[in-house]
Short mmCIF file of C-alpha atoms and ligand atoms in Angstrom, two decimals:
data_model
loop_
_atom_site.label_atom_id
_atom_site.label_comp_id
_atom_site.label_asym_id
_atom_site.label_seq_id
_atom_site.Cartn_x
_atom_site.Cartn_y
_atom_site.Cartn_z
CA UNK A 13 6.09 -18.15 25.23
CA UNK A 14 3.86 -15.25 24.33
CA UNK A 15 1.39 -14.23 27.15
CA UNK A 16 -1.83 -15.46 25.53
CA UNK A 17 -0.83 -19.16 25.02
CA UNK A 18 0.59 -19.00 28.60
CA UNK A 19 -2.83 -17.97 29.84
CA UNK A 20 -4.60 -20.44 27.87
CA UNK A 21 -2.38 -23.26 29.21
CA UNK A 22 -2.73 -22.01 32.72
CA UNK A 23 -6.63 -21.91 32.23
CA UNK A 24 -6.64 -25.61 30.95
CA UNK A 25 -4.47 -26.64 33.90
CA UNK A 26 -6.54 -24.57 36.39
CA UNK A 27 -10.14 -24.24 35.58
CA UNK A 28 -10.68 -22.15 38.66
CA UNK A 29 -8.38 -19.55 37.43
CA UNK A 30 -10.07 -19.48 34.03
CA UNK A 31 -13.34 -18.87 35.61
CA UNK A 32 -11.96 -16.11 37.77
CA UNK A 33 -10.69 -14.43 34.67
CA UNK A 34 -14.07 -14.31 33.14
CA UNK A 35 -16.21 -13.85 36.25
CA UNK A 36 -18.21 -10.67 36.28
CA UNK A 37 -19.84 -10.17 39.61
CA UNK A 38 -22.86 -7.71 39.90
CA UNK A 39 -24.26 -6.54 43.20
CA UNK A 40 -27.86 -5.31 43.49
CA UNK A 41 -29.19 -3.68 46.71
CA UNK A 42 -32.92 -3.61 46.51
CA UNK A 43 -35.03 -1.12 48.78
CA UNK A 44 -38.88 -0.89 48.59
CA UNK A 45 -40.04 2.71 48.60
CA UNK A 46 -38.86 3.34 45.04
CA UNK A 47 -40.13 0.21 43.54
CA UNK A 48 -42.52 0.43 40.62
CA UNK A 49 -46.11 0.45 41.62
CA UNK A 50 -45.42 1.22 45.32
CA UNK A 51 -47.58 4.01 46.52
CA UNK A 52 -48.69 3.63 50.04
CA UNK A 53 -47.53 2.89 53.51
CA UNK A 54 -49.75 -0.05 54.17
CA UNK A 55 -47.50 -1.80 51.62
CA UNK A 56 -43.95 -1.31 53.07
CA UNK A 57 -44.04 -3.40 56.21
CA UNK A 58 -45.31 -6.76 57.18
CA UNK A 59 -48.15 -5.43 59.08
CA UNK A 60 -49.52 -3.57 56.06
CA UNK A 61 -52.51 -5.17 54.37
CA UNK A 62 -50.97 -4.74 51.11
CA UNK A 63 -47.31 -6.12 51.96
CA UNK A 64 -47.99 -9.39 50.12
CA UNK A 65 -48.56 -7.50 46.87
CA UNK A 66 -45.67 -5.11 47.54
CA UNK A 67 -43.07 -7.79 48.03
CA UNK A 68 -44.07 -9.19 44.61
CA UNK A 69 -43.76 -5.74 43.17
CA UNK A 70 -40.22 -5.67 44.76
CA UNK A 71 -39.33 -9.08 43.24
CA UNK A 72 -40.43 -7.94 39.82
CA UNK A 73 -38.15 -4.84 39.73
CA UNK A 74 -35.28 -6.92 41.19
CA UNK A 75 -35.94 -9.70 38.49
CA UNK A 76 -35.81 -6.86 35.76
CA UNK A 77 -32.38 -5.81 37.07
CA UNK A 78 -31.24 -9.41 37.19
CA UNK A 79 -32.22 -10.23 33.68
CA UNK A 80 -30.44 -7.00 32.49
CA UNK A 81 -27.32 -7.82 34.52
CA UNK A 82 -27.00 -11.17 32.93
CA UNK A 83 -27.71 -9.73 29.44
CA UNK A 84 -25.04 -7.27 30.03
CA UNK A 85 -22.49 -9.99 30.69
CA UNK A 86 -22.77 -10.69 34.53
CA UNK A 87 -21.69 -14.35 35.51
CA UNK A 88 -22.83 -13.87 39.14
CA UNK A 89 -25.60 -11.74 40.73
CA UNK A 90 -25.88 -11.13 44.49
CA UNK A 91 -29.18 -9.50 45.66
CA UNK A 92 -29.23 -7.93 48.99
CA UNK A 93 -32.55 -7.27 50.60
CA UNK A 94 -32.23 -3.77 51.77
CA UNK A 95 -35.46 -2.69 53.22
CA UNK A 96 -36.79 -2.76 56.84
CA UNK A 97 -36.44 -6.19 58.43
CA UNK A 98 -34.77 -7.20 55.17
CA UNK A 99 -36.82 -10.37 54.62
CA UNK A 100 -39.08 -9.00 51.99
CA UNK A 101 -38.03 -10.80 49.07
CA UNK A 102 -38.96 -14.42 48.70
CA UNK A 103 -36.45 -16.61 47.01
CA UNK A 104 -39.21 -18.58 45.13
CA UNK A 105 -40.16 -15.15 43.42
CA UNK A 106 -36.70 -14.29 42.31
CA UNK A 107 -34.86 -15.25 39.10
CA UNK A 108 -33.24 -18.53 39.98
CA UNK A 109 -29.88 -17.28 38.69
CA UNK A 110 -29.31 -14.91 41.48
CA UNK A 111 -28.24 -15.38 45.20
CA UNK A 112 -30.15 -13.60 48.00
CA UNK A 113 -28.93 -12.06 51.28
CA UNK A 114 -31.79 -11.86 53.82
CA UNK A 115 -32.30 -10.43 57.34
CA UNK A 116 -31.36 -7.00 58.75
CA UNK A 117 -29.02 -8.26 61.53
CA UNK A 118 -26.04 -7.17 59.25
CA UNK A 119 -23.26 -5.03 60.03
CA UNK A 120 -23.15 -3.50 56.45
CA UNK A 121 -26.94 -3.22 56.11
CA UNK A 122 -27.97 -2.34 52.44
CA UNK A 123 -24.42 -3.21 51.27
CA UNK A 124 -23.80 -6.48 53.24
CA UNK A 125 -21.70 -8.90 50.98
CA UNK A 126 -20.11 -6.25 48.85
CA UNK A 127 -16.35 -6.43 48.34
CA UNK A 128 -13.56 -5.62 45.84
CA UNK A 129 -14.28 -8.77 43.88
CA UNK A 130 -17.38 -7.16 42.33
CA UNK A 131 -17.58 -5.47 39.01
CA UNK A 132 -20.85 -3.18 39.19
CA UNK A 133 -23.35 -2.27 41.89
CA UNK A 134 -26.95 -1.40 41.18
CA UNK A 135 -29.58 0.26 43.45
CA UNK A 136 -33.12 -0.68 42.86
CA UNK A 137 -36.17 0.89 44.61
CA UNK A 138 -34.22 3.67 46.22
CA UNK A 139 -35.91 6.71 47.84
CA UNK A 140 -35.11 10.42 48.50
CA UNK A 141 -33.04 11.29 51.53
CA UNK A 142 -34.35 12.74 54.83
CA UNK A 143 -35.45 16.26 54.72
CA UNK A 144 -36.24 16.23 50.96
CA UNK A 145 -39.32 18.63 50.49
CA UNK A 146 -40.39 16.17 47.86
CA UNK A 147 -39.79 12.28 47.34
CA UNK A 148 -41.94 9.38 48.24
CA UNK A 149 -41.37 8.29 51.85
CA UNK A 150 -38.09 10.47 51.87
CA UNK A 151 -35.91 9.36 54.73
CA UNK A 152 -32.53 8.10 55.79
CA UNK A 153 -31.87 4.90 57.56
CA UNK A 154 -34.48 3.83 60.00
CA UNK A 155 -36.18 7.18 60.03
CA UNK A 156 -34.47 8.60 63.13
CA UNK A 157 -32.06 10.75 61.14
CA UNK A 158 -32.96 14.30 60.04
CA UNK A 159 -29.62 14.49 58.24
CA UNK A 160 -26.42 12.51 57.56
CA UNK A 161 -23.31 13.98 56.33
CA UNK A 162 -20.00 12.30 55.29
CA UNK A 163 -16.94 14.59 55.16
CA UNK A 164 -19.33 17.68 55.12
CA UNK A 165 -21.70 16.47 52.43
CA UNK A 166 -25.21 15.62 53.13
CA UNK A 167 -26.00 12.11 51.70
CA UNK A 168 -29.06 9.76 51.65
CA UNK A 169 -28.89 6.03 51.69
CA UNK A 170 -27.72 5.96 47.94
CA UNK A 171 -24.96 8.45 48.75
CA UNK A 172 -23.63 6.65 51.84
CA UNK A 173 -23.78 3.33 49.91
CA UNK A 174 -22.15 4.81 46.80
CA UNK A 175 -19.21 6.01 49.08
CA UNK A 176 -18.84 2.48 50.47
CA UNK A 177 -18.78 1.09 46.82
CA UNK A 178 -16.22 3.56 45.94
CA UNK A 179 -13.98 2.50 48.82
CA UNK A 180 -14.03 -0.91 47.20
CA UNK A 181 -13.42 0.45 43.67
CA UNK A 182 -16.83 -0.83 42.39
CA UNK A 183 -18.68 1.64 40.15
CA UNK A 184 -22.55 2.32 40.83
CA UNK A 185 -23.89 1.83 37.32
CA UNK A 186 -27.50 2.15 37.69
CA UNK A 187 -30.18 3.43 40.27
CA UNK A 188 -34.00 3.02 40.11
CA UNK A 189 -36.56 4.80 42.18
CA UNK A 190 -38.67 7.99 42.18
CA UNK A 191 -37.50 10.95 40.28
CA UNK A 192 -36.15 12.73 43.41
CA UNK A 193 -34.05 9.62 44.48
CA UNK A 194 -32.47 9.18 41.17
CA UNK A 195 -31.69 12.96 40.75
CA UNK A 196 -30.12 12.84 44.22
CA UNK A 197 -27.94 9.73 43.16
CA UNK A 198 -26.65 11.63 40.17
CA UNK A 199 -25.08 14.37 42.48
CA UNK A 200 -23.11 11.72 44.05
CA UNK A 201 -22.28 9.43 41.07
CA UNK A 202 -22.65 11.57 37.90
CA UNK A 203 -22.18 8.78 35.42
CA UNK A 204 -24.97 6.45 36.85
CA UNK A 205 -27.71 5.28 34.60
CA UNK A 206 -31.18 6.29 36.24
CA UNK A 207 -34.77 4.89 35.82
CA UNK A 208 -37.36 7.10 37.52
CA UNK A 209 -40.25 4.52 37.88
CA UNK A 210 -42.51 7.25 39.26
CA UNK A 211 -42.95 10.88 39.78
CA UNK A 212 -43.19 12.07 43.44
CA UNK A 213 -45.79 14.75 43.78
CA UNK A 214 -44.87 15.32 47.50
CA UNK A 215 -43.83 12.70 50.14
CA UNK A 216 -47.00 10.59 49.78
CA UNK A 217 -48.68 11.19 46.52
CA UNK A 218 -47.05 9.86 43.38
CA UNK A 219 -47.77 9.41 39.69
CA UNK A 220 -46.77 5.85 38.77
CA UNK A 221 -45.64 4.70 35.38
CA UNK A 222 -46.98 1.63 33.83
CA UNK A 223 -45.40 -1.42 35.39
CA UNK A 224 -44.27 -3.07 32.16
CA UNK A 225 -42.49 0.06 30.96
CA UNK A 226 -40.79 0.75 34.22
CA UNK A 227 -39.51 -2.81 34.41
CA UNK A 228 -38.45 -2.74 30.69
CA UNK A 229 -36.37 0.41 31.43
CA UNK A 230 -34.75 -1.07 34.52
CA UNK A 231 -33.66 -4.16 32.44
CA UNK A 232 -32.22 -1.95 29.86
CA UNK A 233 -30.41 0.27 32.32
CA UNK A 234 -28.93 -2.85 34.09
CA UNK A 235 -27.84 -4.32 30.93
CA UNK A 236 -26.13 -1.19 29.71
CA UNK A 237 -24.81 -0.27 32.98
CA UNK A 238 -23.18 -3.75 33.54
CA UNK A 239 -21.95 -3.88 29.89
CA UNK A 240 -20.04 -0.70 30.27
CA UNK A 241 -18.83 -1.20 33.81
CA UNK A 242 -15.27 -0.32 34.53
CA UNK A 243 -13.78 -0.96 38.02
CA UNK A 244 -11.52 1.89 39.13
CA UNK A 245 -8.95 2.36 41.74
CA UNK A 246 -10.45 2.28 45.31
CA UNK A 247 -11.38 5.82 46.61
CA UNK A 248 -9.89 5.74 49.93
CA UNK A 249 -9.78 9.04 51.84
CA UNK A 250 -7.44 9.45 54.85
CA UNK A 251 -10.38 9.81 57.08
CA UNK A 252 -14.34 9.85 57.22
CA UNK A 253 -15.93 12.22 59.52
CA UNK A 254 -19.65 11.50 59.93
CA UNK A 255 -22.24 13.92 61.27
CA UNK A 256 -25.64 12.64 62.29
CA UNK A 257 -28.40 14.90 63.21
CA UNK A 258 -31.48 12.98 64.80
CA UNK A 259 -35.16 13.76 64.83
CA UNK A 260 -35.34 13.29 68.68
CA UNK A 261 -32.72 13.94 71.38
CA UNK A 262 -32.54 10.46 72.87
CA UNK A 263 -30.44 8.75 70.20
CA UNK A 264 -27.69 11.39 70.29
CA UNK A 265 -27.47 11.45 74.03
CA UNK A 266 -27.12 7.54 74.11
CA UNK A 267 -24.55 7.82 71.17
CA UNK A 268 -22.12 9.80 73.18
CA UNK A 269 -21.46 6.79 75.39
CA UNK A 270 -19.11 5.78 72.53
CA UNK A 271 -15.94 7.71 73.62
CA UNK A 272 -15.21 8.96 70.09
CA UNK A 273 -18.67 10.18 69.42
CA UNK A 274 -18.62 13.97 69.94
CA UNK A 275 -21.81 16.06 70.77
CA UNK A 276 -22.18 18.90 68.33
CA UNK A 277 -25.55 20.02 69.50
CA UNK A 278 -28.34 18.26 71.50
CA UNK A 279 -29.54 16.66 68.21
CA UNK A 280 -26.33 16.20 66.37
CA UNK A 281 -23.18 13.93 67.01
CA UNK A 282 -19.89 13.52 64.85
CA UNK A 283 -17.27 10.87 64.65
CA UNK A 284 -14.16 10.12 62.65
CA UNK A 285 -13.13 6.80 61.33
CA UNK A 286 -9.95 6.11 59.11
CA UNK A 287 -11.82 3.85 56.56
CA UNK A 288 -15.43 3.92 55.22
CA UNK A 289 -16.43 0.20 55.95
CA UNK A 290 -15.70 1.04 59.70
CA UNK A 291 -17.60 4.27 59.47
CA UNK A 292 -20.35 2.63 57.84
CA UNK A 293 -20.82 0.21 60.60
CA UNK A 294 -20.72 2.74 63.12
CA UNK A 295 -23.45 4.76 61.31
CA UNK A 296 -25.55 1.61 61.16
CA UNK A 297 -25.02 1.11 65.02
CA UNK A 298 -26.04 4.58 65.76
CA UNK A 299 -29.38 4.83 63.82
CA UNK A 300 -30.48 1.24 64.09
CA UNK A 301 -29.22 -0.52 67.16
CA UNK A 302 -29.70 2.09 69.85
CA UNK A 303 -32.79 1.33 71.99
CA UNK A 304 -34.41 4.34 73.68
CA UNK A 305 -37.49 2.85 74.82
ZN1 ZN B 25 -34.16 2.96 52.42
#
């Protein structure tokens, strides 16, 4: 029996197998600072008086990416709310075809739920890394980091998340955010499709594109990115050495309570793990779950 009829017969006998063959899973991590129309810090947290507006803007960019993903052949779309307390997106505002992961108590933060069953990753609403001279609300993680390096390379959130996606063999096919954020993403993932939804004038002032234009371009980038997505062999290095420089001296002091965390200078610590998911979890613990009050 030739292979094709055999597969057809198996698919008839086992519908789940047929579905698995055709499934095309897309993972979308949605941050907030790089969303179309976002231009002020009274929008990016629940105490801000424009937060209600901002979370709707966030949902509209996410929906543009979801529409594009399905148009590009996705059968499943998982959205991960990746900003702040990570309960910004309201399920009632989202395209009903997508599933949503909420709440920041996640070991894998902005990449919670990603694994090697996915075919493509999209970053929506991303911002520039800490220390960027330009870039709207440029920061990395919770804002206590001055710099983050993985194996000697300085990365922001998009860089760190892309290294984790590569560990699972899943390509990052599109990124949206301000012009600085998307340029920084290209340095880490050269083939990525980029949508600059605004131009950062400095770390606070910004030139916004018309919302409809930006969303149309997000949809297109998601569609073409998903359509052309090709999984690759997992990129797994023998070790991941992480160096974290903090903006204060209390976090690094507490961090060295973990035996493998080495002090490099009063503001900088370093540790090594043998796989990226493990390193990623540790990065998150060190910038987010240390309380120095
Ligand atoms: Zn962020």
